Coordinates of C-alpha atoms and ligand atoms in Angstrom, one line a residue:
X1 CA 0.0 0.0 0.0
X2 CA 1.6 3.3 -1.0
X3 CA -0.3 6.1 1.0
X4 CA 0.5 6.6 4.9
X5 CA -3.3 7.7 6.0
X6 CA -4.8 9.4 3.0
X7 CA -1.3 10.9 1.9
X8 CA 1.3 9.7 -0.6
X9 CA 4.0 8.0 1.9
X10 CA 7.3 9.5 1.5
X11 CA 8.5 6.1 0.9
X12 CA 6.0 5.5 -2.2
X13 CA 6.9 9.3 -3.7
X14 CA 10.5 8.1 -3.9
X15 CA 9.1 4.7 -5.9
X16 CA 6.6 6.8 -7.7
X17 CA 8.6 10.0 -8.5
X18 CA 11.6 7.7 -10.0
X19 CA 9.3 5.9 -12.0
X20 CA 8.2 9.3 -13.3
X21 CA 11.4 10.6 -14.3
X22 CA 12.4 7.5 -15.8
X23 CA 8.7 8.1 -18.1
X24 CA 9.5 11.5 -19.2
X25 CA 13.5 10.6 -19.8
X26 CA 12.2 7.4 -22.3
X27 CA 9.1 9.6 -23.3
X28 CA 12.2 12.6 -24.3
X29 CA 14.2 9.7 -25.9
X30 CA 11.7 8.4 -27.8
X31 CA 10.0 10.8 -29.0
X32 CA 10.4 10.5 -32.3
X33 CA 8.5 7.6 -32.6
X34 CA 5.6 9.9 -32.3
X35 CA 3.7 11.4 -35.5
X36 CA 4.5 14.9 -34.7
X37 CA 0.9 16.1 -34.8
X38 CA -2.1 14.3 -32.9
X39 CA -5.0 12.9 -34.9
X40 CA -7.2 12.2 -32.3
X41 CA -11.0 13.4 -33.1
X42 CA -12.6 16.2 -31.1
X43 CA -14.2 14.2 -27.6
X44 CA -11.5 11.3 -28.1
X45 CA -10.1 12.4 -25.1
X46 CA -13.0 12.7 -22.6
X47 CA -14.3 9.4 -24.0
X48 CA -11.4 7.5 -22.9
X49 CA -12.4 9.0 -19.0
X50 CA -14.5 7.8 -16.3
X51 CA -17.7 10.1 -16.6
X52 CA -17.4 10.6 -12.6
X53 CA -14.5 11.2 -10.4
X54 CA -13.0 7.8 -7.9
X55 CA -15.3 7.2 -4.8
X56 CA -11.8 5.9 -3.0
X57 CA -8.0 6.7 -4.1
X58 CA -6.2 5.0 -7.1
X59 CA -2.9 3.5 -7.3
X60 CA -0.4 5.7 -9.2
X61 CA 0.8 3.3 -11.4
X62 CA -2.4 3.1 -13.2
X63 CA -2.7 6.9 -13.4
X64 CA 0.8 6.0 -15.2
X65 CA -0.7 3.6 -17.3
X66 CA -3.4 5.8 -18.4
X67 CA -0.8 8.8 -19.3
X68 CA 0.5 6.3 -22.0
X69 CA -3.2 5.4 -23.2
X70 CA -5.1 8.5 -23.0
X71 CA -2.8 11.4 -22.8
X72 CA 0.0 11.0 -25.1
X73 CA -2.2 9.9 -28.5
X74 CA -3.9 13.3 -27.4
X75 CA -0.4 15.2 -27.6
X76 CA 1.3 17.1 -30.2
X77 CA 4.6 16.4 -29.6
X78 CA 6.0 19.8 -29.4
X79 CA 9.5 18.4 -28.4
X80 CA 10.2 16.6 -31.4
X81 CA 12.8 17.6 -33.4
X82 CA 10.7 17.5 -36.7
X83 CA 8.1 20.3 -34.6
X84 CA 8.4 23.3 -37.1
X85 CA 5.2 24.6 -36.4
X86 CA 4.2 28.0 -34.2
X87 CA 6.8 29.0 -32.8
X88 CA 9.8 27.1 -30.4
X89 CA 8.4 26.1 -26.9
X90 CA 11.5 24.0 -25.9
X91 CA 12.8 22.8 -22.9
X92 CA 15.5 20.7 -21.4
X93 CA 16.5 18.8 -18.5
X94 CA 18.1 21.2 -16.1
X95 CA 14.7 23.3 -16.9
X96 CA 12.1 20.3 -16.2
X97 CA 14.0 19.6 -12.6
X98 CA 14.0 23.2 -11.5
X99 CA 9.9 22.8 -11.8
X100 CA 9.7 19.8 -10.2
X101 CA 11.7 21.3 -7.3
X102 CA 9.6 24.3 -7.5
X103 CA 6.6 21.9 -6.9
X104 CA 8.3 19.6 -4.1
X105 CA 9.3 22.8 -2.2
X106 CA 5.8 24.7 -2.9
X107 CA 6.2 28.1 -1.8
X108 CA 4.4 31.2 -2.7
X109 CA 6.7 34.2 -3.7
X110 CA 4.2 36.9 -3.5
X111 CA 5.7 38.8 -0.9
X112 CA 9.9 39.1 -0.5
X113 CA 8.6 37.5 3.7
X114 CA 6.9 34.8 2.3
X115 CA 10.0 33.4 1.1
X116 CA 13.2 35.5 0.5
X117 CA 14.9 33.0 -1.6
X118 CA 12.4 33.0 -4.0
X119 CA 12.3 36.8 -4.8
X120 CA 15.8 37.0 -4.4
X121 CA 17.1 34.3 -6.6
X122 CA 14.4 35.6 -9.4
X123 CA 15.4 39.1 -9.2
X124 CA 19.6 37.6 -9.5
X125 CA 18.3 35.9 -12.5
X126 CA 16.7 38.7 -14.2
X127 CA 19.8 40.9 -13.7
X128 CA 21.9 37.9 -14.9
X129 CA 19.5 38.1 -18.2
X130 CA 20.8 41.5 -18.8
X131 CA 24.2 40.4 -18.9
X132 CA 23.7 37.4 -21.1
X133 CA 21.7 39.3 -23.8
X134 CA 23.8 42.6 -23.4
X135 CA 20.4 44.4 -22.4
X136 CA 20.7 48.5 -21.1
X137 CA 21.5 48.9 -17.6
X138 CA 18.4 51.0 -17.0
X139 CA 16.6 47.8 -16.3
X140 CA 18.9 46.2 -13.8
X141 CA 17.5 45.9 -10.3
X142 CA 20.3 48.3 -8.7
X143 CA 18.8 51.3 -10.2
X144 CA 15.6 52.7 -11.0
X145 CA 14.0 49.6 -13.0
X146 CA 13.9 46.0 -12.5
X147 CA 12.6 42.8 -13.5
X148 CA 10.6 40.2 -12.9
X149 CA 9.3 36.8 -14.2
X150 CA 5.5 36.7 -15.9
X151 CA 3.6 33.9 -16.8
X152 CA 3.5 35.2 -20.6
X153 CA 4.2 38.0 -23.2
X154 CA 0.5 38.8 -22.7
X155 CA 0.9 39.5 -19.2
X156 CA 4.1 41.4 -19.8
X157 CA 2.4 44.1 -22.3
X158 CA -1.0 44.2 -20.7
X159 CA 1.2 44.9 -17.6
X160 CA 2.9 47.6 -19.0
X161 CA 0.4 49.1 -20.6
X162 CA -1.3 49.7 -17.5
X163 CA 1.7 51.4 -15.7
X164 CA 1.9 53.7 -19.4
X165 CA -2.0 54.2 -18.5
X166 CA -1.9 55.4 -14.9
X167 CA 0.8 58.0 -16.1
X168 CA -1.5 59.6 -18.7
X169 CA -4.3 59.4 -16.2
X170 CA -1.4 60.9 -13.6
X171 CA -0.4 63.7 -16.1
X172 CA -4.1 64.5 -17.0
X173 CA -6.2 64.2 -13.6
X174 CA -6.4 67.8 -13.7
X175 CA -8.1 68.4 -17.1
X176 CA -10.4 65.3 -17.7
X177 CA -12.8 63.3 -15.8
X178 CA -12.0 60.6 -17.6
X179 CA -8.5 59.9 -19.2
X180 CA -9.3 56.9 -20.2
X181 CA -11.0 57.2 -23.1
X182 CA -8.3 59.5 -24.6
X183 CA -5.6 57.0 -24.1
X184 CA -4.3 55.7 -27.7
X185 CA -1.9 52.5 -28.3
X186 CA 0.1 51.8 -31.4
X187 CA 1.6 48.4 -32.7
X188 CA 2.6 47.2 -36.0
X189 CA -0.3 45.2 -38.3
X190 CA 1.8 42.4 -37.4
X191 CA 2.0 42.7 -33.4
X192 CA 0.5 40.2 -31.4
X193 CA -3.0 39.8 -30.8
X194 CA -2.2 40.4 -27.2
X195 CA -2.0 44.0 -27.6
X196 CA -5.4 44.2 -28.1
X197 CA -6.2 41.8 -26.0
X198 CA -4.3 44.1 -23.5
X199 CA -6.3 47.3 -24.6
X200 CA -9.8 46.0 -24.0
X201 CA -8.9 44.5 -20.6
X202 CA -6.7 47.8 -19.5
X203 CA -10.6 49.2 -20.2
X204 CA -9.2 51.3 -23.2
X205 CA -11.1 52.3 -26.5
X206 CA -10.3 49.6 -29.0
X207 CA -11.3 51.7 -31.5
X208 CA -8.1 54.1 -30.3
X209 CA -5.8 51.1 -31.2
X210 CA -4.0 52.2 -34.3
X211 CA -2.4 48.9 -36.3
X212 CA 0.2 51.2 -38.1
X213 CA 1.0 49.6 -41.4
X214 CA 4.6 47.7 -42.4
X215 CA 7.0 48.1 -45.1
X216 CA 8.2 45.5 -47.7
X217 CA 10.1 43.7 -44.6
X218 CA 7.1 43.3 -43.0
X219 CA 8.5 45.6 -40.3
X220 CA 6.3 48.8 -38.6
X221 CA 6.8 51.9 -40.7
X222 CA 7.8 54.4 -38.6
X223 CA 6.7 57.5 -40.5
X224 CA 3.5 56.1 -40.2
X225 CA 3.8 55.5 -36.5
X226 CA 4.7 59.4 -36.7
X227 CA 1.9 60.8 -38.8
X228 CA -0.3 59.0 -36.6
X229 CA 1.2 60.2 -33.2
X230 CA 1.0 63.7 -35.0
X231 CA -3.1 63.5 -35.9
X232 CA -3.9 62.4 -32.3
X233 CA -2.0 64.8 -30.7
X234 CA -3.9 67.4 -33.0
X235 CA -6.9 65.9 -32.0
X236 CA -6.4 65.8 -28.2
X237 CA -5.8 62.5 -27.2
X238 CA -3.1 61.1 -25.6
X239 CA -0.2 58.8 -27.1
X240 CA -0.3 56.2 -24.5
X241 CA 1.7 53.6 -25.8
X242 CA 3.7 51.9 -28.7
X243 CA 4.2 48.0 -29.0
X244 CA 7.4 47.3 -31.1
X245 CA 7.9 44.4 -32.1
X246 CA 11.3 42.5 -32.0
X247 CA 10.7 39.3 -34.1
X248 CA 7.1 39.2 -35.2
X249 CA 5.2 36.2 -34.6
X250 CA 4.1 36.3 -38.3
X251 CA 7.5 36.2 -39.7
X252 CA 10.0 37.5 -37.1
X253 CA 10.3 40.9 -38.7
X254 CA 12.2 43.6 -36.6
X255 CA 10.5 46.5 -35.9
X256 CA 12.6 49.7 -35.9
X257 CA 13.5 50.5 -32.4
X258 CA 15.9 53.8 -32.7
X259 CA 13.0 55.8 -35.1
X260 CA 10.1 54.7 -32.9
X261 CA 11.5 56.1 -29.9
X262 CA 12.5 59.0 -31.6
X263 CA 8.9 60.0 -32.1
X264 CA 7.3 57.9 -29.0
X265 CA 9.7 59.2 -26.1
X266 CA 9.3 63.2 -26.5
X267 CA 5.5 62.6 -27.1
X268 CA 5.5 61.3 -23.7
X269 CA 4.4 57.5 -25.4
X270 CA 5.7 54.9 -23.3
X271 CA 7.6 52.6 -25.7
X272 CA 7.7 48.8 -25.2
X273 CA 9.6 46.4 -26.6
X274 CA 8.1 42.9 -27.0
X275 CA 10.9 40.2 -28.3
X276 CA 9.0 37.3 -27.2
X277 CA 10.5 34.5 -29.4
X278 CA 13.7 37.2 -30.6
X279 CA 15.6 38.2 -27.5
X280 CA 16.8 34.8 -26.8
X281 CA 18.6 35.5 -30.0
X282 CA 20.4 38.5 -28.4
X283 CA 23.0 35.6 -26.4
X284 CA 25.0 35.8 -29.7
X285 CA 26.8 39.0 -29.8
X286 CA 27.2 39.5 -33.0
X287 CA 22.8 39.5 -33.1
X288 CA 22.7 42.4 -30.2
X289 CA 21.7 44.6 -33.3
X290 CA 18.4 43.4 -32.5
X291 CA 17.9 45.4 -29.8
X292 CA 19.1 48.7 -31.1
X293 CA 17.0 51.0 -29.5
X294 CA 16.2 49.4 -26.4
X295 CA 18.2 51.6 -24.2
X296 CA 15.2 53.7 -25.3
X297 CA 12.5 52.0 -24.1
X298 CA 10.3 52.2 -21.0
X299 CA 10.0 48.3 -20.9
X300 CA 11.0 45.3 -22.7
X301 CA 10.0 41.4 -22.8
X302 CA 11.4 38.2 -24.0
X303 CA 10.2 34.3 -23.5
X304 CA 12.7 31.9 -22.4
X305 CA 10.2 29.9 -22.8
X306 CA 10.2 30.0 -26.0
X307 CA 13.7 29.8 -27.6
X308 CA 15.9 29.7 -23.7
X309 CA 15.0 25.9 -23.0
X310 CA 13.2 26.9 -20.4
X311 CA 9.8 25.0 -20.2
X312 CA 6.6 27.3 -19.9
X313 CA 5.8 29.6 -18.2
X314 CA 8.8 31.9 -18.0
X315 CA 8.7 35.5 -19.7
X316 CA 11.3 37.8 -18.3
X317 CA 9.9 41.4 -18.3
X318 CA 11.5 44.6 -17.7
X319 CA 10.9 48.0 -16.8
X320 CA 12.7 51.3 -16.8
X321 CA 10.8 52.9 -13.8
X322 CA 9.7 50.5 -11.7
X323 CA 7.3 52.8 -9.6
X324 CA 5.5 53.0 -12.7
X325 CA 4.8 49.6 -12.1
X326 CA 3.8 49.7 -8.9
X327 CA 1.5 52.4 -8.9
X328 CA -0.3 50.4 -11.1
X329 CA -0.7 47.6 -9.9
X330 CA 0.2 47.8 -5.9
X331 CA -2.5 47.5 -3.4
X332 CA -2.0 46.2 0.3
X333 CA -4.7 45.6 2.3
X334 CA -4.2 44.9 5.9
X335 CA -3.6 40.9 6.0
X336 CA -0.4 41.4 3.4
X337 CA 1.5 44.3 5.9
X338 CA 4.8 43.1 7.5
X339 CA 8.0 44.7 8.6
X340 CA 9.7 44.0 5.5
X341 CA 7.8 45.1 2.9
X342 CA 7.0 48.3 5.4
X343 CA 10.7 49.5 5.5
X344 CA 10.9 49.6 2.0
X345 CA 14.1 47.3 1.4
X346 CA 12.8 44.7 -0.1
X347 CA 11.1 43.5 -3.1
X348 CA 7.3 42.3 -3.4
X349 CA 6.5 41.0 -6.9
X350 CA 2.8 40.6 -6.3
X351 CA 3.4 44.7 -6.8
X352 CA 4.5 43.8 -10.6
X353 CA 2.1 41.3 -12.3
X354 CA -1.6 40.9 -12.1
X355 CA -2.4 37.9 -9.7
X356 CA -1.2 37.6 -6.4
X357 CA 0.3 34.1 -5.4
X358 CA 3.2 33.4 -8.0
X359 CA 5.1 30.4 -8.1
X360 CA 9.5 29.8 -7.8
X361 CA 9.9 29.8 -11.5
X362 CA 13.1 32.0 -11.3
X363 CA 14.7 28.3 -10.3
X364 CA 14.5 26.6 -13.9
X365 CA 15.6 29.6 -15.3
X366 CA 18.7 29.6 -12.5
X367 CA 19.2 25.3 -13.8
X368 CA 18.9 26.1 -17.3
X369 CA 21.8 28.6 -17.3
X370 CA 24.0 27.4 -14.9
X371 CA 23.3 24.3 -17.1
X372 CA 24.3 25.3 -20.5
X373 CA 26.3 28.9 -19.6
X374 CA 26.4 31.2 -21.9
X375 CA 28.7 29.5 -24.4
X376 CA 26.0 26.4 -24.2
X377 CA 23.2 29.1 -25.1
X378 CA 24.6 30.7 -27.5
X379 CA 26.5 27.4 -29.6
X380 CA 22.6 26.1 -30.0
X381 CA 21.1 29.7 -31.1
X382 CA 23.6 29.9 -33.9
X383 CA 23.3 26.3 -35.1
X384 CA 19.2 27.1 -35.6
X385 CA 20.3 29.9 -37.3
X386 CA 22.7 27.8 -39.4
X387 CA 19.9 25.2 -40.0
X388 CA 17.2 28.0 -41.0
X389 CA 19.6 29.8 -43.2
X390 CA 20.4 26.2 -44.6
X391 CA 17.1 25.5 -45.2
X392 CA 16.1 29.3 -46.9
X393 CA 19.2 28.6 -49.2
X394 CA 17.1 25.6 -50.8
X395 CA 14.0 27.1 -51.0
X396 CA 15.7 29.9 -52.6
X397 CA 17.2 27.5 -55.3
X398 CA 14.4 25.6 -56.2
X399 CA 12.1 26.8 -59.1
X400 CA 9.0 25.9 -57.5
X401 CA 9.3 27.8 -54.1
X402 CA 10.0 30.9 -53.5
X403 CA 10.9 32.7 -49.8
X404 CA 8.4 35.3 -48.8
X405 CA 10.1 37.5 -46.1
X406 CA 13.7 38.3 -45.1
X407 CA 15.4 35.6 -43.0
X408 CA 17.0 37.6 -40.0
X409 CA 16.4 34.7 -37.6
X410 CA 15.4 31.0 -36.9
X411 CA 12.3 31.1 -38.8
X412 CA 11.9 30.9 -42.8
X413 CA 8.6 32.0 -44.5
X414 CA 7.8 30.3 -47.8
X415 CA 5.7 28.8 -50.3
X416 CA 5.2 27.0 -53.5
X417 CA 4.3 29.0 -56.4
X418 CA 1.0 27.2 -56.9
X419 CA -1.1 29.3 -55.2
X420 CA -2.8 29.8 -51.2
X421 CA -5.1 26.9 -52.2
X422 CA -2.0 24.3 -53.0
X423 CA -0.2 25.8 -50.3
X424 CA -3.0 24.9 -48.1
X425 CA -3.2 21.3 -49.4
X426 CA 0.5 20.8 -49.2
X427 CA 0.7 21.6 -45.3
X428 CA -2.2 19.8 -44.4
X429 CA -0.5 16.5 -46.4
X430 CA 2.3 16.8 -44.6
X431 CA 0.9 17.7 -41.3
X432 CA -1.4 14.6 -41.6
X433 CA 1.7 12.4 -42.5
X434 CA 2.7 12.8 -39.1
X435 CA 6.7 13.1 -39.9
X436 CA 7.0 17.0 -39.5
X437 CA 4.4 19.6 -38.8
X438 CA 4.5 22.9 -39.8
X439 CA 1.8 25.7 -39.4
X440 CA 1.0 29.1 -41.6
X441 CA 0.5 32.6 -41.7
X442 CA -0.9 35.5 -44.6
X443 CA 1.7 37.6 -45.9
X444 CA 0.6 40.4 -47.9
X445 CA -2.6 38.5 -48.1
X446 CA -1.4 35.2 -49.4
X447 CA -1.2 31.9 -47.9
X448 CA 2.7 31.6 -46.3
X449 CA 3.9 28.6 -44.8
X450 CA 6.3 29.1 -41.9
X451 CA 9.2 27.0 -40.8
X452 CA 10.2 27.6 -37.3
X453 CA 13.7 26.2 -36.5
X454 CA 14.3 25.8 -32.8
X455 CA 13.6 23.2 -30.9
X456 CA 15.9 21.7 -28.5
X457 CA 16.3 18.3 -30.1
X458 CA 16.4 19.4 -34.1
X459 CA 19.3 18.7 -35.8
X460 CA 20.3 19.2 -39.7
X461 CA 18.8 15.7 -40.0
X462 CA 14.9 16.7 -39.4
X463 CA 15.5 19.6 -41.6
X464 CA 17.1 18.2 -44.2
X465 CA 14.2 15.5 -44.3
X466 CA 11.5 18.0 -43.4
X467 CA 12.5 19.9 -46.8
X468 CA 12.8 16.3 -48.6
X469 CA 9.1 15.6 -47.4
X470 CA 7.9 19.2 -48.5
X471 CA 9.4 19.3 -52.2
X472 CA 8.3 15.5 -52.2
X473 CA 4.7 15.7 -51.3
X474 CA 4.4 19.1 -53.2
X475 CA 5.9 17.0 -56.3
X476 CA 2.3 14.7 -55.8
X477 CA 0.4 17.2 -56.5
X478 CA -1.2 18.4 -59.2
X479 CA -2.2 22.4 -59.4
X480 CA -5.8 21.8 -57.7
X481 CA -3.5 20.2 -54.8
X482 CA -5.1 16.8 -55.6
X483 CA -2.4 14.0 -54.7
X484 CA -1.5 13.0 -58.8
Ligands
LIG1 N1 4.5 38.4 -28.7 C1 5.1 37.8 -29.7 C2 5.9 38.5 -30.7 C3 4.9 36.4 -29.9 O1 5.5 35.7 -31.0 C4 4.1 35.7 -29.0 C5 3.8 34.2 -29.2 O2 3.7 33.7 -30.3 C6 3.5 36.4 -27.9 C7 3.7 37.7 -27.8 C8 2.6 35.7 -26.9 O3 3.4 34.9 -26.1 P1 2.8 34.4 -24.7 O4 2.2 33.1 -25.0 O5 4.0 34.3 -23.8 O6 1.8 35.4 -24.2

């Protein structure tokens, strides 16, 4: 019997918890045994579970057993090395221990006194972050600004945007009731659909969003970014905020940093930078060009748990002014008072995200780069990079493909000259074959098919047999996409 009362004995967790990693290190090793995508019907799922939950406990080596039955047909295996979809959501060893160690030790980091090690530790990490991506100074933690680790991009920029909210509403208590509904925000036509997400639950206009157009590269033009700042000025409403994007998620296109700011910063427009998938990039100094311009900006994001193999959720965020921040988003009622947080030394990071209880994430992210160090980090950043420009070079040279968008990064935009609806075809035949999977975005309104080169495990194997599969398959077809 493996429980001691109604608990887990500590005795059966040992048996239990090595079984477990011994799953998820064969699960890692064999993963590509998988297809790639699941094919599992809507419902499969559910069906497979008991309609009710257990009267009395179950043993754990059937909940085991039922992983391996129900769960992993249902999975798309986004570790695989033949994953080319989306966008890279890798992780790693060092990374999967630091969470289970967050979850064996279970504290709650809201507050710097409800466990010092885990502010302190997260805020070491984000200043090590700096150093590792050559970020400005004007976000380390010894100064004015700070960081701190969000659950998501989202969170970052809906975040921000509320700190770049309360300092119109600050600026402009005196001369409107409401300064709200003045309050305009300004991304590229290619930023994330969390900026608007962002606007409608920071209770903004959405009408006031302005999705500024992009140039050939796909990129934010920033004389339009101007004009518009100009005609809202004129007609009296405030330039609360600019998105720019580092690394779109359409196509990783760069928006321009230096000429945004130079409009955005004496308009009084808080400027934020979202790299998401990019700034992992930035480990590599000879890609720091990237984040030109960021010395500029009032705040700045990146996911390490996207391209850092760092599992989700782990989004490093960054502000310039961190009592921005705070006067956002800090409210204390009696039950959260102590000493510490009272004299004003310390730091309490339920002040700087939305929720209040936040977990020890800081201690994957402290694994993953003791783990690898930065010549680890940056030696697997610059062989995707090989592998994508590898893999652009042959779409380049073959006659039936062409590339759609510049290639500054890990992910290659493409298609076959047959048209969206063969493009279409093509990636759902090769999706379906279960050997790669790759997903799809519009380009200047056509059908683009994206290959996203970054997973931990992907070496010049997969893509060498991903673009095999592609011009193979695509070969098949005839122009209606009809297998020939
Ligand atoms: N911003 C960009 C540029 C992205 O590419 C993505 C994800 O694709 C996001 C934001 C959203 O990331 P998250 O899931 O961390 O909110």
């Amino acid at each position: 019997m493996d429980d001691d009362g109604f608990h887990m004995s500590g005795e059966a967790f040992r048996a239990h918890g090595h079984a477990l990693i011994d799953w998820i290190a064969s699960y890692l090793d064999g993963i590509e045994q998988h297809p790639v995508r699941s094919s599992v019907e809507p419902g499969w799922v559910r069906d497979q579970l008991p309609a009710h939950p257990p009267v009395h406990g179950e043993d754990f080596g059937q909940m085991l057993a039922d992983v391996e039955r129900i769960v992993v047909p249902g999975l798309t295996h986004w570790q695989h090395p033949s994953f080319l979809a989306y966008f890279p959501s890798n992780t790693s060893g060092p990374s999967i221990l630091g969470e289970l160690l967050s979850a064996g030790l279970g504290v709650q980091g809201m507050l710097w006194a409800t466990s010092p090690a885990c502010t302190e530790v997260e805020t070491h990490m984000l200043d090590w972050l700096l150093d590792l991506l050559g970020l400005p100074d004007r976000f380390r933690s010894t100064g004015a600004g700070g960081g701190v680790i969000q659950d998501s991009a989202s969170s970052a920029t809906l975040c921000a945007l509320l700190a770049a909210r309360e300092r119109v509403a600050d600026r402009s208590q005196a001369d409107t009731a409401d300064p709200y509904r003045r309050c305009a925000v300004y991304a590229s036509e290619h930023a994330h659909s969390s900026v608007a997400k962002a606007v409608r639950i920071a209770g903004l206009d959405p009408s006031l969003l302005r999705l500024i157009p992009s140039g050939d590269d796909h990129a934010l033009r920033a004389d339009a970014f101007a004009h518009a700042v100009e005609r809202d000025r004129q007609a009296g409403l405030a330039p609360t905020m600019v998105v720019a994007t580092v690394g779109t998620t359409s196509s990783t296109a760069i928006d321009p940093v230096p000429t945004i700011a130079e409009t955005a910063v004496p308009a009084g427009c808080w400027v934020h930078v979202d790299a998401a998938l990019a700034g992992t990039a930035a480990v590599c100094p000879e890609l720091r060009w990237i984040h030109d311009g960021v010395d500029r900006a009032d705040s700045y994001c990146f996911n390490p748990h996207k391209w850092m193999f760092t599992n989700f959720d782990c989004d490093a965020f960054y502000v310039a002014d961190r009592h921005a921040l705070l006067r956002a988003l800090s409210v204390t009622p009696e039950y959260l008072r102590n000493a510490a947080s009272d004299s004003g030394e310390v730091i309490d990071y339920r002040d700087w995200q939305v929720p209040l209880g936040r977990r020890f994430r800081a201690l994957k992210l402290w694994f993953v780069i003791r783990h690898y160090g930065e010549e680890g980090l940056r030696h697997h950043v610059r062989e995707h990079l090989r592998l994508a420009a590898g893999f652009a070079a042959r779409v380049a040279a073959h006659p039936d493909f062409e590339l759609v968008a510049p290639v500054p990064l890990n992910l290659v935009c493409f298609r076959h000259r047959g048209g969206d609806d063969f493009n279409a075809a093509l990636v759902e035949r090769l999706n379906d074959s279960g050997a790669l999977y790759l997903t799809h975005t519009r380009l200047d309104g056509r059908y683009t098919i994206r290959c996203s080169i970054g997973q931990t495990r992907t070496t010049q194997r997969h893509v060498d047999a991903a673009w095999e599969q592609i011009t193979h398959v695509a070969a098949t077809m005839d122009a209606t996409g009809a297998v020939g």
